[in-house]
Amino acid sequence: MGRHTRAANPRGRAAEAAVRQKIVIEAARIMAEDGVRDYQSAKRKAAHRLNLPEDKNWPGNAEIEAALKQHLELFQKDSREVVHGLRADALEAMTLLRDFSPKLVGEVLSGAITRFPEVQLHLAAPAPEDLSLFLDGHGIPYVMEERRLRYNDARTVLVPVFRFVAGETQFALYVLSPEAIRELPVSPIDGRPLHRASIREVEELLGS
């Protein structure tokens, strides 16, 4: 009986790995082609399409992100040009918003873009009204909403976000106080401190 159990385990692990890989590939495809940004939603949709039950042993978000980049390279041959163009748009906006100490975050920084990518910037301002006055002064129409940022002490904070479209590019400007912006929220992908890029770092990305 013991030998049978030990022999069955590798097959069971192989089957689990195969199911996990199916979810990874399908979730990445859903994010790339359907424009889904939330990793949990993409995994749920993938499981549903594959007729698989939701499971605690789902693949991690980092696995999905890696597969998303691979999907873009294989099936969207112009993805590098698209990412470069979005980063150029981000740099133009960051230059305009220089007084707010802008930092680029999210999919445009990582290069793992969805079908409807969004340039996400973190800005520092004493109050959200400072940014609204700036945008109004430059004739930039926007909508304001709130989104959650999560921190490594299990806090979640609602942050005002200004959304607008310039040309064909969508922007989301997260407004944090000068004190709050010094603390890095955690990435929704791997739970580590969020990677942010300054104007200089985006310029280097565009030059590489």
mmCIF file of C-alpha atoms in Angstrom:
data_model
loop_
_atom_site.group_PDB
_atom_site.id
_atom_site.type_symbol
_atom_site.label_atom_id
_atom_site.label_comp_id
_atom_site.label_asym_id
_atom_site.label_seq_id
_atom_site.Cartn_x
_atom_site.Cartn_y
_atom_site.Cartn_z
ATOM 1 C CA MET A 1 0.000 0.000 0.000
ATOM 2 C CA GLY A 2 2.852 2.378 0.943
ATOM 3 C CA ARG A 3 4.625 1.767 -2.392
ATOM 4 C CA HIS A 4 1.387 2.437 -4.263
ATOM 5 C CA THR A 5 0.873 5.768 -2.423
ATOM 6 C CA ARG A 6 4.419 6.921 -3.134
ATOM 7 C CA ALA A 7 4.088 5.965 -6.794
ATOM 8 C CA ALA A 8 0.799 7.809 -7.139
ATOM 9 C CA ASN A 9 2.058 11.093 -5.682
ATOM 10 C CA PRO A 10 4.305 12.080 -8.613
ATOM 11 C CA ARG A 11 1.434 11.461 -11.024
ATOM 12 C CA GLY A 12 -0.858 13.561 -8.829
ATOM 13 C CA ARG A 13 1.654 16.386 -8.689
ATOM 14 C CA ALA A 14 2.127 16.207 -12.459
ATOM 15 C CA ALA A 15 -1.637 16.444 -12.970
ATOM 16 C CA GLU A 16 -1.858 19.421 -10.612
ATOM 17 C CA ALA A 17 1.018 21.119 -12.447
ATOM 18 C CA ALA A 18 -0.702 20.551 -15.797
ATOM 19 C CA VAL A 19 -3.951 22.094 -14.527
ATOM 20 C CA ARG A 20 -2.011 24.987 -13.018
ATOM 21 C CA GLN A 21 -0.269 25.644 -16.345
ATOM 22 C CA LYS A 22 -3.590 25.600 -18.211
ATOM 23 C CA ILE A 23 -4.916 28.284 -15.879
ATOM 24 C CA VAL A 24 -1.721 30.338 -16.276
ATOM 25 C CA ILE A 25 -1.943 30.304 -20.073
ATOM 26 C CA GLU A 26 -5.683 30.995 -20.229
ATOM 27 C CA ALA A 27 -5.562 33.759 -17.591
ATOM 28 C CA ALA A 28 -2.719 35.475 -19.475
ATOM 29 C CA ARG A 29 -4.707 35.265 -22.700
ATOM 30 C CA ILE A 30 -7.772 36.750 -21.006
ATOM 31 C CA MET A 31 -5.732 39.666 -19.666
ATOM 32 C CA ALA A 32 -4.066 40.313 -23.028
ATOM 33 C CA GLU A 33 -7.161 40.010 -25.208
ATOM 34 C CA ASP A 34 -10.102 40.914 -22.960
ATOM 35 C CA GLY A 35 -8.427 43.784 -21.122
ATOM 36 C CA VAL A 36 -8.900 42.264 -17.640
ATOM 37 C CA ARG A 37 -6.419 43.903 -15.237
ATOM 38 C CA ASP A 38 -7.273 42.078 -12.024
ATOM 39 C CA TYR A 39 -5.308 38.840 -11.671
ATOM 40 C CA GLN A 40 -7.851 37.104 -9.449
ATOM 41 C CA SER A 41 -10.643 37.902 -11.909
ATOM 42 C CA ALA A 42 -8.522 36.570 -14.771
ATOM 43 C CA LYS A 43 -7.888 33.318 -12.892
ATOM 44 C CA ARG A 44 -11.579 32.900 -12.094
ATOM 45 C CA LYS A 45 -12.542 33.506 -15.720
ATOM 46 C CA ALA A 46 -9.858 31.052 -16.847
ATOM 47 C CA ALA A 47 -11.103 28.337 -14.473
ATOM 48 C CA HIS A 48 -14.670 28.909 -15.647
ATOM 49 C CA ARG A 49 -13.727 28.675 -19.330
ATOM 50 C CA LEU A 50 -11.685 25.546 -18.690
ATOM 51 C CA ASN A 51 -14.529 24.067 -16.617
ATOM 52 C CA LEU A 52 -12.262 23.778 -13.589
ATOM 53 C CA PRO A 53 -13.222 24.387 -9.945
ATOM 54 C CA GLU A 54 -11.785 27.346 -8.037
ATOM 55 C CA ASP A 55 -8.853 26.119 -5.995
ATOM 56 C CA LYS A 56 -6.582 27.432 -3.233
ATOM 57 C CA ASN A 57 -3.557 26.134 -5.129
ATOM 58 C CA TRP A 58 -4.031 28.433 -8.078
ATOM 59 C CA PRO A 59 -0.912 29.842 -9.756
ATOM 60 C CA GLY A 60 0.541 33.037 -8.332
ATOM 61 C CA ASN A 61 0.091 36.412 -9.972
ATOM 62 C CA ALA A 62 3.777 36.551 -10.903
ATOM 63 C CA GLU A 63 3.320 33.389 -12.991
ATOM 64 C CA ILE A 64 0.423 35.023 -14.820
ATOM 65 C CA GLU A 65 2.429 38.194 -15.442
ATOM 66 C CA ALA A 66 5.329 36.184 -16.922
ATOM 67 C CA ALA A 67 2.913 34.287 -19.168
ATOM 68 C CA LEU A 68 1.263 37.562 -20.191
ATOM 69 C CA LYS A 69 4.604 38.951 -21.364
ATOM 70 C CA GLN A 70 5.268 35.728 -23.268
ATOM 71 C CA HIS A 71 1.795 35.874 -24.848
ATOM 72 C CA LEU A 72 2.426 39.430 -26.019
ATOM 73 C CA GLU A 73 5.743 38.451 -27.577
ATOM 74 C CA LEU A 74 4.198 35.492 -29.390
ATOM 75 C CA PHE A 75 0.843 36.868 -30.514
ATOM 76 C CA GLN A 76 1.167 40.647 -30.505
ATOM 77 C CA LYS A 77 4.304 41.321 -32.498
ATOM 78 C CA ASP A 78 3.938 45.080 -32.114
ATOM 79 C CA SER A 79 3.698 44.920 -28.304
ATOM 80 C CA ARG A 80 7.200 46.363 -27.835
ATOM 81 C CA GLU A 81 6.338 49.343 -29.998
ATOM 82 C CA VAL A 82 3.064 49.785 -28.108
ATOM 83 C CA VAL A 83 4.855 49.701 -24.740
ATOM 84 C CA HIS A 84 7.471 52.161 -26.005
ATOM 85 C CA GLY A 85 4.731 54.520 -27.204
ATOM 86 C CA LEU A 86 2.891 54.311 -23.885
ATOM 87 C CA ARG A 87 6.086 55.020 -21.969
ATOM 88 C CA ALA A 88 6.699 58.039 -24.204
ATOM 89 C CA ASP A 89 3.154 59.244 -23.421
ATOM 90 C CA ALA A 90 3.852 58.644 -19.735
ATOM 91 C CA LEU A 91 7.056 60.676 -19.903
ATOM 92 C CA GLU A 92 5.236 63.570 -21.588
ATOM 93 C CA ALA A 93 2.599 63.569 -18.835
ATOM 94 C CA MET A 94 5.240 63.254 -16.112
ATOM 95 C CA THR A 95 7.115 66.232 -17.525
ATOM 96 C CA LEU A 96 3.912 68.283 -17.458
ATOM 97 C CA LEU A 97 3.250 67.103 -13.878
ATOM 98 C CA ARG A 98 6.848 67.538 -12.730
ATOM 99 C CA ASP A 99 5.864 69.678 -9.728
ATOM 100 C CA PHE A 100 3.908 66.707 -8.336
ATOM 101 C CA SER A 101 6.981 64.396 -8.233
ATOM 102 C CA PRO A 102 5.379 61.846 -10.599
ATOM 103 C CA LYS A 103 6.301 58.163 -10.533
ATOM 104 C CA LEU A 104 5.278 55.626 -13.177
ATOM 105 C CA VAL A 105 3.811 52.348 -11.893
ATOM 106 C CA GLY A 106 1.836 49.403 -13.216
ATOM 107 C CA GLU A 107 1.594 47.649 -16.532
ATOM 108 C CA VAL A 108 3.233 50.327 -18.683
ATOM 109 C CA LEU A 109 6.292 50.198 -16.442
ATOM 110 C CA SER A 110 6.411 46.375 -16.314
ATOM 111 C CA GLY A 111 5.607 45.936 -20.010
ATOM 112 C CA ALA A 112 2.894 43.359 -19.303
ATOM 113 C CA ILE A 113 0.108 45.371 -20.907
ATOM 114 C CA THR A 114 -3.527 44.390 -21.301
ATOM 115 C CA ARG A 115 -5.725 45.030 -24.326
ATOM 116 C CA PHE A 116 -6.765 48.435 -22.934
ATOM 117 C CA PRO A 117 -3.602 49.616 -21.176
ATOM 118 C CA GLU A 118 -3.597 52.472 -18.703
ATOM 119 C CA VAL A 119 -0.711 54.754 -17.773
ATOM 120 C CA GLN A 120 -0.688 54.857 -13.970
ATOM 121 C CA LEU A 121 1.169 57.617 -12.145
ATOM 122 C CA HIS A 122 1.639 58.223 -8.432
ATOM 123 C CA LEU A 123 1.718 61.940 -7.600
ATOM 124 C CA ALA A 124 2.496 63.889 -4.426
ATOM 125 C CA ALA A 125 0.167 66.766 -3.488
ATOM 126 C CA PRO A 126 -0.929 68.290 -0.170
ATOM 127 C CA ALA A 127 -4.561 67.876 -1.285
ATOM 128 C CA PRO A 128 -6.395 66.389 -4.294
ATOM 129 C CA GLU A 129 -7.722 69.879 -5.041
ATOM 130 C CA ASP A 130 -4.200 70.933 -6.019
ATOM 131 C CA LEU A 131 -4.254 68.471 -8.897
ATOM 132 C CA SER A 132 -7.821 69.295 -9.910
ATOM 133 C CA LEU A 133 -6.886 72.998 -10.139
ATOM 134 C CA PHE A 134 -3.845 72.090 -12.227
ATOM 135 C CA LEU A 135 -5.834 69.936 -14.643
ATOM 136 C CA ASP A 136 -8.590 72.543 -14.895
ATOM 137 C CA GLY A 137 -5.970 75.207 -15.619
ATOM 138 C CA HIS A 138 -4.600 73.127 -18.501
ATOM 139 C CA GLY A 139 -8.046 72.371 -19.904
ATOM 140 C CA ILE A 140 -7.798 68.638 -19.201
ATOM 141 C CA PRO A 141 -11.231 67.062 -18.539
ATOM 142 C CA TYR A 142 -11.185 64.225 -16.019
ATOM 143 C CA VAL A 143 -13.292 61.981 -13.842
ATOM 144 C CA MET A 144 -12.412 61.370 -10.226
ATOM 145 C CA GLU A 145 -12.775 58.080 -8.393
ATOM 146 C CA GLU A 146 -11.157 56.197 -5.538
ATOM 147 C CA ARG A 147 -8.987 53.099 -5.679
ATOM 148 C CA ARG A 148 -7.391 51.018 -2.969
ATOM 149 C CA LEU A 149 -3.685 50.708 -2.290
ATOM 150 C CA ARG A 150 -2.475 47.939 -0.007
ATOM 151 C CA TYR A 151 0.506 48.178 2.327
ATOM 152 C CA ASN A 152 2.639 45.468 3.873
ATOM 153 C CA ASP A 153 1.168 45.957 7.352
ATOM 154 C CA ALA A 154 -2.184 44.741 5.954
ATOM 155 C CA ARG A 155 -3.557 48.279 5.637
ATOM 156 C CA THR A 156 -5.641 49.235 2.634
ATOM 157 C CA VAL A 157 -6.011 52.921 1.869
ATOM 158 C CA LEU A 158 -8.535 54.598 -0.415
ATOM 159 C CA VAL A 159 -6.712 57.023 -2.693
ATOM 160 C CA PRO A 160 -8.246 59.676 -4.974
ATOM 161 C CA VAL A 161 -7.576 58.916 -8.635
ATOM 162 C CA PHE A 162 -8.003 61.308 -11.548
ATOM 163 C CA ARG A 163 -8.692 59.568 -14.860
ATOM 164 C CA PHE A 164 -8.541 61.131 -18.301
ATOM 165 C CA VAL A 165 -7.776 60.268 -21.906
ATOM 166 C CA ALA A 166 -5.160 62.081 -23.996
ATOM 167 C CA GLY A 167 -5.212 61.071 -27.646
ATOM 168 C CA GLU A 168 -5.814 57.327 -27.404
ATOM 169 C CA THR A 169 -3.988 56.865 -24.098
ATOM 170 C CA GLN A 170 -5.790 56.379 -20.800
ATOM 171 C CA PHE A 171 -4.230 57.884 -17.685
ATOM 172 C CA ALA A 172 -4.876 57.267 -13.995
ATOM 173 C CA LEU A 173 -3.268 59.721 -11.558
ATOM 174 C CA TYR A 174 -3.122 58.520 -7.948
ATOM 175 C CA VAL A 175 -2.805 61.446 -5.520
ATOM 176 C CA LEU A 176 -0.921 60.832 -2.281
ATOM 177 C CA SER A 177 0.218 63.310 0.336
ATOM 178 C CA PRO A 178 3.942 64.238 0.314
ATOM 179 C CA GLU A 179 4.306 62.113 3.457
ATOM 180 C CA ALA A 180 2.334 59.112 2.188
ATOM 181 C CA ILE A 181 4.182 58.903 -1.130
ATOM 182 C CA ARG A 182 7.402 58.100 0.743
ATOM 183 C CA GLU A 183 5.881 54.756 1.783
ATOM 184 C CA LEU A 184 5.691 52.152 -0.955
ATOM 185 C CA PRO A 185 2.427 50.212 -1.282
ATOM 186 C CA VAL A 186 2.739 46.545 -2.134
ATOM 187 C CA SER A 187 2.394 45.145 -5.617
ATOM 188 C CA PRO A 188 -0.872 43.304 -6.340
ATOM 189 C CA ILE A 189 1.225 40.825 -8.304
ATOM 190 C CA ASP A 190 3.764 39.516 -5.806
ATOM 191 C CA GLY A 191 3.070 41.380 -2.561
ATOM 192 C CA ARG A 192 6.483 43.027 -2.597
ATOM 193 C CA PRO A 193 7.060 46.793 -2.438
ATOM 194 C CA LEU A 194 5.694 48.339 -5.616
ATOM 195 C CA HIS A 195 8.251 49.300 -8.251
ATOM 196 C CA ARG A 196 8.024 52.976 -9.228
ATOM 197 C CA ALA A 197 10.025 54.866 -11.851
ATOM 198 C CA SER A 198 10.981 58.542 -11.832
ATOM 199 C CA ILE A 199 11.204 60.804 -14.877
ATOM 200 C CA ARG A 200 14.902 60.009 -15.213
ATOM 201 C CA GLU A 201 14.274 56.256 -15.003
ATOM 202 C CA VAL A 202 11.548 56.424 -17.672
ATOM 203 C CA GLU A 203 13.907 58.404 -19.892
ATOM 204 C CA GLU A 204 16.483 55.631 -19.438
ATOM 205 C CA LEU A 205 13.888 52.992 -20.316
ATOM 206 C CA LEU A 206 13.051 54.834 -23.516
ATOM 207 C CA GLY A 207 16.704 55.139 -24.422
ATOM 208 C CA SER A 208 17.513 51.470 -23.859
#
